[in-house]
Short mmCIF file of C-alpha atoms in Angstrom, two decimals:
data_model
loop_
_atom_site.label_atom_id
_atom_site.label_comp_id
_atom_site.label_asym_id
_atom_site.label_seq_id
_atom_site.Cartn_x
_atom_site.Cartn_y
_atom_site.Cartn_z
CA MET A 1 110.28 48.23 107.44
CA SER A 2 111.11 50.25 110.52
CA ALA A 3 108.50 51.63 112.91
CA VAL A 4 109.13 55.18 111.69
CA GLU A 5 108.56 54.24 108.08
CA PHE A 6 105.43 52.30 108.94
CA ALA A 7 104.04 55.19 110.98
CA LEU A 8 104.80 57.65 108.17
CA ILE A 9 103.12 55.54 105.51
CA ALA A 10 100.08 55.08 107.74
CA PHE A 11 100.00 58.83 108.35
CA VAL A 12 100.25 59.67 104.65
CA LEU A 13 97.56 57.13 103.75
CA ALA A 14 95.26 58.46 106.47
CA CYS A 15 95.81 62.04 105.29
CA GLY A 16 95.12 61.06 101.70
CA VAL A 17 91.88 59.33 102.60
CA ALA A 18 90.92 62.29 104.80
CA THR A 19 91.56 64.69 101.90
CA ALA A 20 89.22 62.72 99.72
CA MET A 21 86.57 62.14 102.36
CA LEU A 22 86.25 65.40 104.27
CA ARG A 23 83.27 67.49 103.17
CA ASP A 24 84.62 70.82 104.38
CA VAL A 25 87.06 72.10 101.75
CA LEU A 26 89.11 73.91 104.39
CA ALA A 27 89.58 70.68 106.35
CA ALA A 28 90.47 68.82 103.14
CA ILE A 29 93.14 71.41 102.30
CA ILE A 30 94.67 71.09 105.75
CA ALA A 31 94.67 67.30 105.43
CA PHE A 32 96.33 67.69 102.03
CA ALA A 33 99.06 69.89 103.53
CA ALA A 34 99.68 67.26 106.21
CA TYR A 35 99.85 64.63 103.46
CA SER A 36 102.49 66.66 101.60
CA LEU A 37 104.50 67.08 104.79
CA GLY A 38 104.41 63.32 105.38
CA ILE A 39 105.56 62.68 101.80
CA ALA A 40 108.38 65.20 102.29
CA VAL A 41 109.63 63.31 105.34
CA ILE A 42 109.43 60.06 103.39
CA TRP A 43 111.64 61.60 100.67
CA ILE A 44 114.17 62.50 103.35
CA LEU A 45 114.12 58.93 104.66
CA LEU A 46 114.69 57.70 101.10
CA ARG A 47 117.81 59.92 100.95
CA ALA A 48 116.34 62.39 98.48
CA PRO A 49 116.67 65.69 100.39
CA ASP A 50 116.34 67.85 97.26
CA VAL A 51 112.98 66.33 96.41
CA GLY A 52 111.92 66.45 100.06
CA LEU A 53 112.75 70.14 100.25
CA THR A 54 110.70 70.84 97.13
CA GLU A 55 107.75 68.84 98.42
CA ALA A 56 107.83 70.64 101.77
CA ALA A 57 108.14 74.11 100.23
CA VAL A 58 105.72 73.72 97.32
CA GLY A 59 103.33 70.97 98.43
CA ALA A 60 102.95 71.71 102.12
CA GLY A 61 103.69 75.44 101.96
CA VAL A 62 102.78 77.49 98.92
CA THR A 63 100.08 75.24 97.46
CA THR A 64 98.20 75.30 100.76
CA VAL A 65 98.20 79.10 100.84
CA LEU A 66 97.06 79.33 97.21
CA PHE A 67 94.29 76.78 97.85
CA LEU A 68 93.18 78.68 100.96
CA LEU A 69 92.96 81.89 98.94
CA THR A 70 91.03 80.10 96.23
CA ILE A 71 88.37 78.68 98.55
CA ALA A 72 87.68 82.08 100.09
CA LYS A 73 84.88 82.36 97.50
CA THR A 74 83.27 79.03 98.33
CA VAL A 75 80.68 78.33 100.99
CA ARG A 76 80.57 75.57 103.57
CA PRO A 77 78.41 72.63 102.55
CA ALA A 78 75.11 72.51 104.38
CA GLY A 79 74.48 69.75 106.87
CA GLU A 80 76.23 68.32 109.87
CA ARG A 81 78.12 65.40 108.40
CA THR A 82 81.91 65.60 108.50
CA LEU A 83 82.66 63.00 105.85
CA GLU A 84 81.55 62.74 102.26
CA ARG A 85 79.36 59.83 101.23
CA ILE A 86 81.41 57.16 99.48
CA ASP A 87 80.65 56.88 95.78
CA LEU A 88 80.78 53.09 95.35
CA PRO A 89 81.35 52.96 91.54
CA ALA A 90 84.16 55.53 91.84
CA LEU A 91 85.65 53.58 94.74
CA GLY A 92 85.49 50.43 92.64
CA VAL A 93 87.32 52.13 89.74
CA ALA A 94 89.96 53.44 92.13
CA VAL A 95 90.48 50.04 93.75
CA VAL A 96 90.78 48.34 90.34
CA LEU A 97 93.28 50.96 89.14
CA VAL A 98 95.39 50.62 92.29
CA GLY A 99 95.15 46.83 91.98
CA ILE A 100 96.42 46.89 88.38
CA LEU A 101 99.25 49.24 89.28
CA ALA A 102 100.10 47.15 92.36
CA THR A 103 100.86 44.15 90.15
CA THR A 104 103.97 46.00 88.94
CA LEU A 105 105.26 46.44 92.48
CA GLY A 106 106.88 43.00 92.47
CA ALA A 107 109.13 44.03 89.60
CA LEU A 108 110.60 46.94 91.56
CA PRO A 109 114.00 46.43 93.21
CA PRO A 110 114.17 46.79 97.00
CA VAL A 111 114.75 50.28 98.40
CA GLY A 112 118.49 50.97 98.38
CA GLY A 113 119.24 47.76 96.49
CA ALA A 114 122.68 47.61 94.88
CA GLU A 115 121.42 45.99 91.68
CA THR A 116 119.07 48.74 90.57
CA PRO A 117 119.60 50.16 87.07
CA VAL A 118 120.18 53.59 88.59
CA ILE A 119 123.16 52.40 90.63
CA THR A 120 124.68 50.08 88.03
CA SER A 121 124.25 52.53 85.13
CA GLU A 122 127.42 53.96 83.63
CA VAL A 123 125.87 57.43 83.54
CA THR A 124 125.31 57.50 87.31
CA GLN A 125 128.86 56.38 87.95
CA TYR A 126 130.19 58.99 85.54
CA TYR A 127 128.28 61.76 87.33
CA LEU A 128 129.42 60.59 90.76
CA ASP A 129 133.04 60.27 89.66
CA ASN A 130 133.38 63.46 87.64
CA ALA A 131 130.73 65.89 88.88
CA TYR A 132 133.03 67.68 91.29
CA THR A 133 136.07 67.95 89.05
CA GLU A 134 134.05 69.00 86.02
CA THR A 135 131.48 71.36 87.51
CA GLU A 136 133.09 72.32 90.83
CA VAL A 137 129.88 71.88 92.82
CA LYS A 138 129.63 69.31 95.59
CA ASN A 139 125.94 68.54 95.17
CA ALA A 140 125.71 66.04 92.34
CA VAL A 141 122.01 66.87 91.88
CA THR A 142 122.87 70.50 91.20
CA ALA A 143 125.73 69.44 88.93
CA VAL A 144 123.30 67.44 86.80
CA LEU A 145 120.57 70.11 86.94
CA ALA A 146 122.59 73.19 86.09
CA GLY A 147 125.62 71.58 84.49
CA TYR A 148 125.15 68.39 82.53
CA ARG A 149 121.43 68.89 81.94
CA GLY A 150 121.39 72.67 81.92
CA PHE A 151 119.35 72.82 78.74
CA ASP A 152 116.53 70.81 80.36
CA THR A 153 116.62 73.14 83.33
CA LEU A 154 116.31 76.13 81.02
CA GLY A 155 113.19 74.45 79.67
CA GLU A 156 111.83 74.00 83.18
CA ALA A 157 112.47 77.63 84.06
CA VAL A 158 110.79 78.75 80.85
CA VAL A 159 107.80 76.51 81.66
CA VAL A 160 107.39 78.33 84.98
CA TYR A 161 107.72 81.64 83.15
CA ALA A 162 105.21 80.54 80.53
CA ALA A 163 102.75 79.55 83.28
CA GLY A 164 102.89 83.08 84.64
CA VAL A 165 102.52 84.64 81.19
CA GLY A 166 99.66 82.26 80.45
CA ILE A 167 97.78 83.41 83.53
CA LEU A 168 98.26 87.05 82.53
CA VAL A 169 97.01 86.31 79.02
CA VAL A 170 93.94 84.46 80.31
CA LEU A 171 93.16 87.22 82.80
CA GLN A 172 93.84 89.83 80.11
CA ARG A 173 96.09 91.81 82.39
CA GLU A 174 99.60 93.16 82.10
CA VAL A 175 100.57 92.71 85.74
CA PHE A 176 99.65 90.27 88.51
CA ALA A 177 96.81 92.28 90.01
CA MET B 1 70.89 54.43 105.22
CA SER B 2 67.79 56.61 105.04
CA ASP B 3 69.70 59.29 106.90
CA ALA B 4 72.56 59.21 104.43
CA SER B 5 70.29 59.39 101.39
CA ALA B 6 68.35 62.27 102.94
CA ASN B 7 71.55 64.21 103.43
CA GLY B 8 72.83 63.33 99.99
CA ALA B 9 69.80 64.90 98.33
CA PRO B 10 70.14 68.58 97.47
CA SER B 11 69.27 70.34 100.68
CA ASN B 12 66.40 72.79 100.62
CA ASP B 13 67.48 74.72 103.69
CA GLU B 14 69.78 77.08 101.79
CA THR B 15 69.02 79.81 104.29
CA GLU B 16 70.72 77.83 107.03
CA SER B 17 73.99 77.30 105.18
CA ASP B 18 76.49 79.52 106.94
CA GLU B 19 78.32 81.34 104.19
CA ARG B 20 81.97 81.82 104.91
CA THR B 21 82.62 85.53 104.79
CA VAL B 22 84.78 86.45 101.82
CA ARG B 23 87.59 88.01 103.77
CA PRO B 24 90.97 86.37 103.30
CA TYR B 25 92.62 89.03 105.46
CA VAL B 26 92.26 89.11 109.22
CA GLU B 27 94.08 91.87 111.03
CA SER B 28 95.76 90.19 113.95
CA PRO B 29 98.57 91.62 116.08
CA ILE B 30 99.81 88.11 116.79
CA ILE B 31 100.22 87.26 113.11
CA MET B 32 101.81 90.65 112.40
CA ALA B 33 104.34 90.34 115.21
CA THR B 34 105.17 86.75 114.29
CA VAL B 35 105.68 87.58 110.63
CA ARG B 36 107.81 90.59 111.55
CA VAL B 37 110.14 88.35 113.53
CA VAL B 38 110.12 85.31 111.25
CA ALA B 39 110.22 86.98 107.79
CA PRO B 40 113.93 87.99 107.80
CA PHE B 41 114.96 84.49 108.83
CA VAL B 42 112.79 82.84 106.18
CA PHE B 43 114.18 85.22 103.56
CA THR B 44 117.75 84.42 104.62
CA PHE B 45 116.97 80.72 104.61
CA GLY B 46 115.55 81.00 101.09
CA LEU B 47 118.68 82.79 99.85
CA PHE B 48 120.84 80.19 101.59
CA ILE B 49 118.98 77.35 99.87
CA MET B 50 119.35 79.19 96.56
CA PHE B 51 123.07 79.96 96.82
CA HIS B 52 124.16 76.93 98.79
CA GLY B 53 122.30 74.56 96.46
CA ALA B 54 125.64 73.95 94.76
CA ASP B 55 127.16 72.36 97.85
CA SER B 56 124.16 71.01 99.76
CA SER B 57 120.62 70.03 98.95
CA GLY B 58 118.46 72.74 97.50
CA GLY B 59 118.74 75.07 94.55
CA GLY B 60 116.98 77.77 92.64
CA PHE B 61 113.55 76.16 92.53
CA GLN B 62 113.33 75.41 96.25
CA GLY B 63 115.00 78.64 97.33
CA GLY B 64 112.79 80.66 95.02
CA VAL B 65 109.67 79.13 96.52
CA ILE B 66 110.88 79.93 100.05
CA VAL B 67 111.72 83.52 99.11
CA GLY B 68 108.29 83.81 97.51
CA THR B 69 106.79 82.54 100.76
CA VAL B 70 108.11 85.65 102.50
CA ILE B 71 105.89 87.84 100.31
CA LEU B 72 102.97 85.47 100.97
CA MET B 73 103.58 85.82 104.71
CA LEU B 74 103.66 89.61 104.45
CA GLY B 75 100.44 89.52 102.44
CA ILE B 76 98.69 87.37 105.03
CA ALA B 77 99.92 89.51 107.93
CA PHE B 78 99.55 93.04 106.58
CA GLY B 79 96.90 92.64 103.90
CA ILE B 80 97.39 91.54 100.31
CA GLU B 81 96.46 94.90 98.76
CA PRO B 82 99.11 96.96 100.65
CA THR B 83 101.71 94.24 100.03
CA ARG B 84 100.98 94.29 96.32
CA GLU B 85 101.40 98.06 96.21
CA TRP B 86 104.64 97.74 98.20
CA VAL B 87 106.04 95.10 95.83
CA ASP B 88 104.67 96.88 92.72
CA PRO B 89 103.28 94.31 90.27
CA ARG B 90 105.24 95.82 87.40
CA THR B 91 108.53 95.10 89.19
CA LEU B 92 107.35 91.53 89.62
CA VAL B 93 106.67 90.99 85.92
CA SER B 94 109.96 92.59 84.85
CA LEU B 95 111.83 90.55 87.49
CA VAL B 96 110.51 87.30 86.05
CA GLY B 97 111.49 88.37 82.56
CA VAL B 98 114.95 89.39 83.74
CA GLY B 99 115.38 85.95 85.33
CA VAL B 100 114.70 84.18 82.04
CA LEU B 101 116.94 86.65 80.19
CA VAL B 102 119.84 86.07 82.61
CA PHE B 103 119.55 82.31 82.09
CA LEU B 104 119.49 82.74 78.31
CA VAL B 105 122.37 85.22 78.32
CA ILE B 106 124.52 82.82 80.36
CA GLY B 107 123.56 79.94 78.08
CA PHE B 108 124.26 81.72 74.82
CA GLY B 109 127.11 83.76 76.31
CA THR B 110 129.14 80.59 76.63
CA VAL B 111 128.30 79.78 73.02
CA VAL B 112 129.53 83.22 71.95
CA ALA B 113 132.68 82.64 74.01
CA GLY B 114 133.40 79.59 71.94
CA GLY B 115 131.99 76.74 74.03
CA GLY B 116 128.78 74.77 74.01
CA PHE B 117 125.44 75.86 75.49
CA LEU B 118 125.97 76.48 79.24
CA ASP B 119 129.58 75.35 78.84
CA TYR B 120 130.71 77.61 81.65
CA ASP B 121 134.41 76.86 81.24
CA ALA B 122 134.45 78.67 77.92
CA VAL B 123 134.31 81.98 79.78
CA ASP B 124 137.70 82.88 81.16
CA ILE B 125 136.77 83.56 84.77
CA TYR B 126 138.30 81.95 87.81
CA HIS B 127 135.96 79.09 88.88
CA ALA B 128 133.67 79.96 85.97
CA ASN B 129 131.81 76.68 86.44
CA LYS B 130 130.90 77.27 90.06
CA TYR B 131 129.92 80.91 89.63
CA GLY B 132 128.04 80.12 86.44
CA ILE B 133 125.97 77.47 88.20
CA GLU B 134 125.34 79.81 91.15
CA LEU B 135 124.16 82.52 88.76
CA VAL B 136 121.86 80.09 86.95
CA GLU B 137 120.41 78.99 90.31
CA LEU B 138 119.85 82.65 91.22
CA ALA B 139 118.09 83.29 87.90
CA ILE B 140 115.84 80.26 88.48
CA GLY B 141 115.15 81.51 92.00
CA VAL B 142 114.13 84.94 90.69
CA ILE B 143 111.77 83.38 88.13
CA VAL B 144 110.17 80.99 90.62
CA SER B 145 109.76 83.49 93.44
CA GLY B 146 108.31 86.05 91.04
CA ILE B 147 105.77 83.59 89.63
CA ILE B 148 104.80 82.31 93.10
CA THR B 149 104.20 85.85 94.30
CA GLY B 150 102.37 86.71 91.08
CA LEU B 151 100.08 83.67 91.43
CA PHE B 152 99.32 84.74 94.99
CA PHE B 153 98.42 88.27 93.93
CA ALA B 154 96.42 87.10 90.92
CA ILE B 155 94.33 84.65 92.95
CA ALA B 156 93.83 87.20 95.73
CA ALA B 157 92.68 89.79 93.20
CA GLY B 158 90.20 87.28 91.85
CA ALA B 159 88.94 86.57 95.37
CA SER B 160 88.37 90.17 96.41
CA GLY B 161 87.86 92.00 93.11
CA GLY B 162 84.94 89.91 91.94
CA GLU B 163 85.59 90.94 88.34
CA SER B 164 86.02 87.38 87.18
CA ALA B 165 84.78 86.76 83.67
#
């Protein structure tokens, strides 16, 4: 693991813990935005720029603004302490859950390994070989999203649409106001 | 330990808790000037991500979010209420609907033309595949940016209106 990767993982972990521990909601939101930014950079390092772009735009950008608007109605917690008291039973549950999940880590292939199912799969090879000739777009991710798996993408777009309609229905309004 | 438990108990000094003033909007010439300069570039960048998603990383979802961010920036700089009136919430809702319709029309249009669903080649246009995918990305971008902006307005209305159920 290179120094950059190590520093990034340490940064993301620290931001995650800070998000959980900080008592001031505003501070927690800022820590959460920093966490998202760190994750976005990690995606870039893992050669997933599309996912990184989404994480940076949605996680670090828009979500932060929406959270900030939401907490405008809250009040600061009384008292001087900066950090929340640790709830030991909850911490225990979290540690056990992470421990159970961590046992599966050994089964994962190394990052960038040539033997991973994704690389050796026929489907991947088919996309990489034929995406440009069949869909005429150079980005294989877009070719899969809007070409080969266009029906799934329609579903995703409709989910976003349905989320907006759902909010309007719940608020009993006809426009976003 | 005694200190921690004392603080953990529900505090009686409610009068001392400094309530954050419910004012999401702060009129600041610095923010206004910055947004004025930055907004066109962010908007262009969002459109670039949307259109160029076919040849580089990005696409409708990411580009739509970035375009939506422009409206969020304007709302933060010039006040959410004036921005909402400028955008007109009705345009927003119809825009989102149009986005979904465009996607559906492209999808079923290719079926009508004799191909499969989203089988762009069925339509007899030069580079139908490429332009079809670009159009789909644009439709996704319109949906996403509309919903992002709508969420922003809806939450802001809840924060200032105080007419929550």
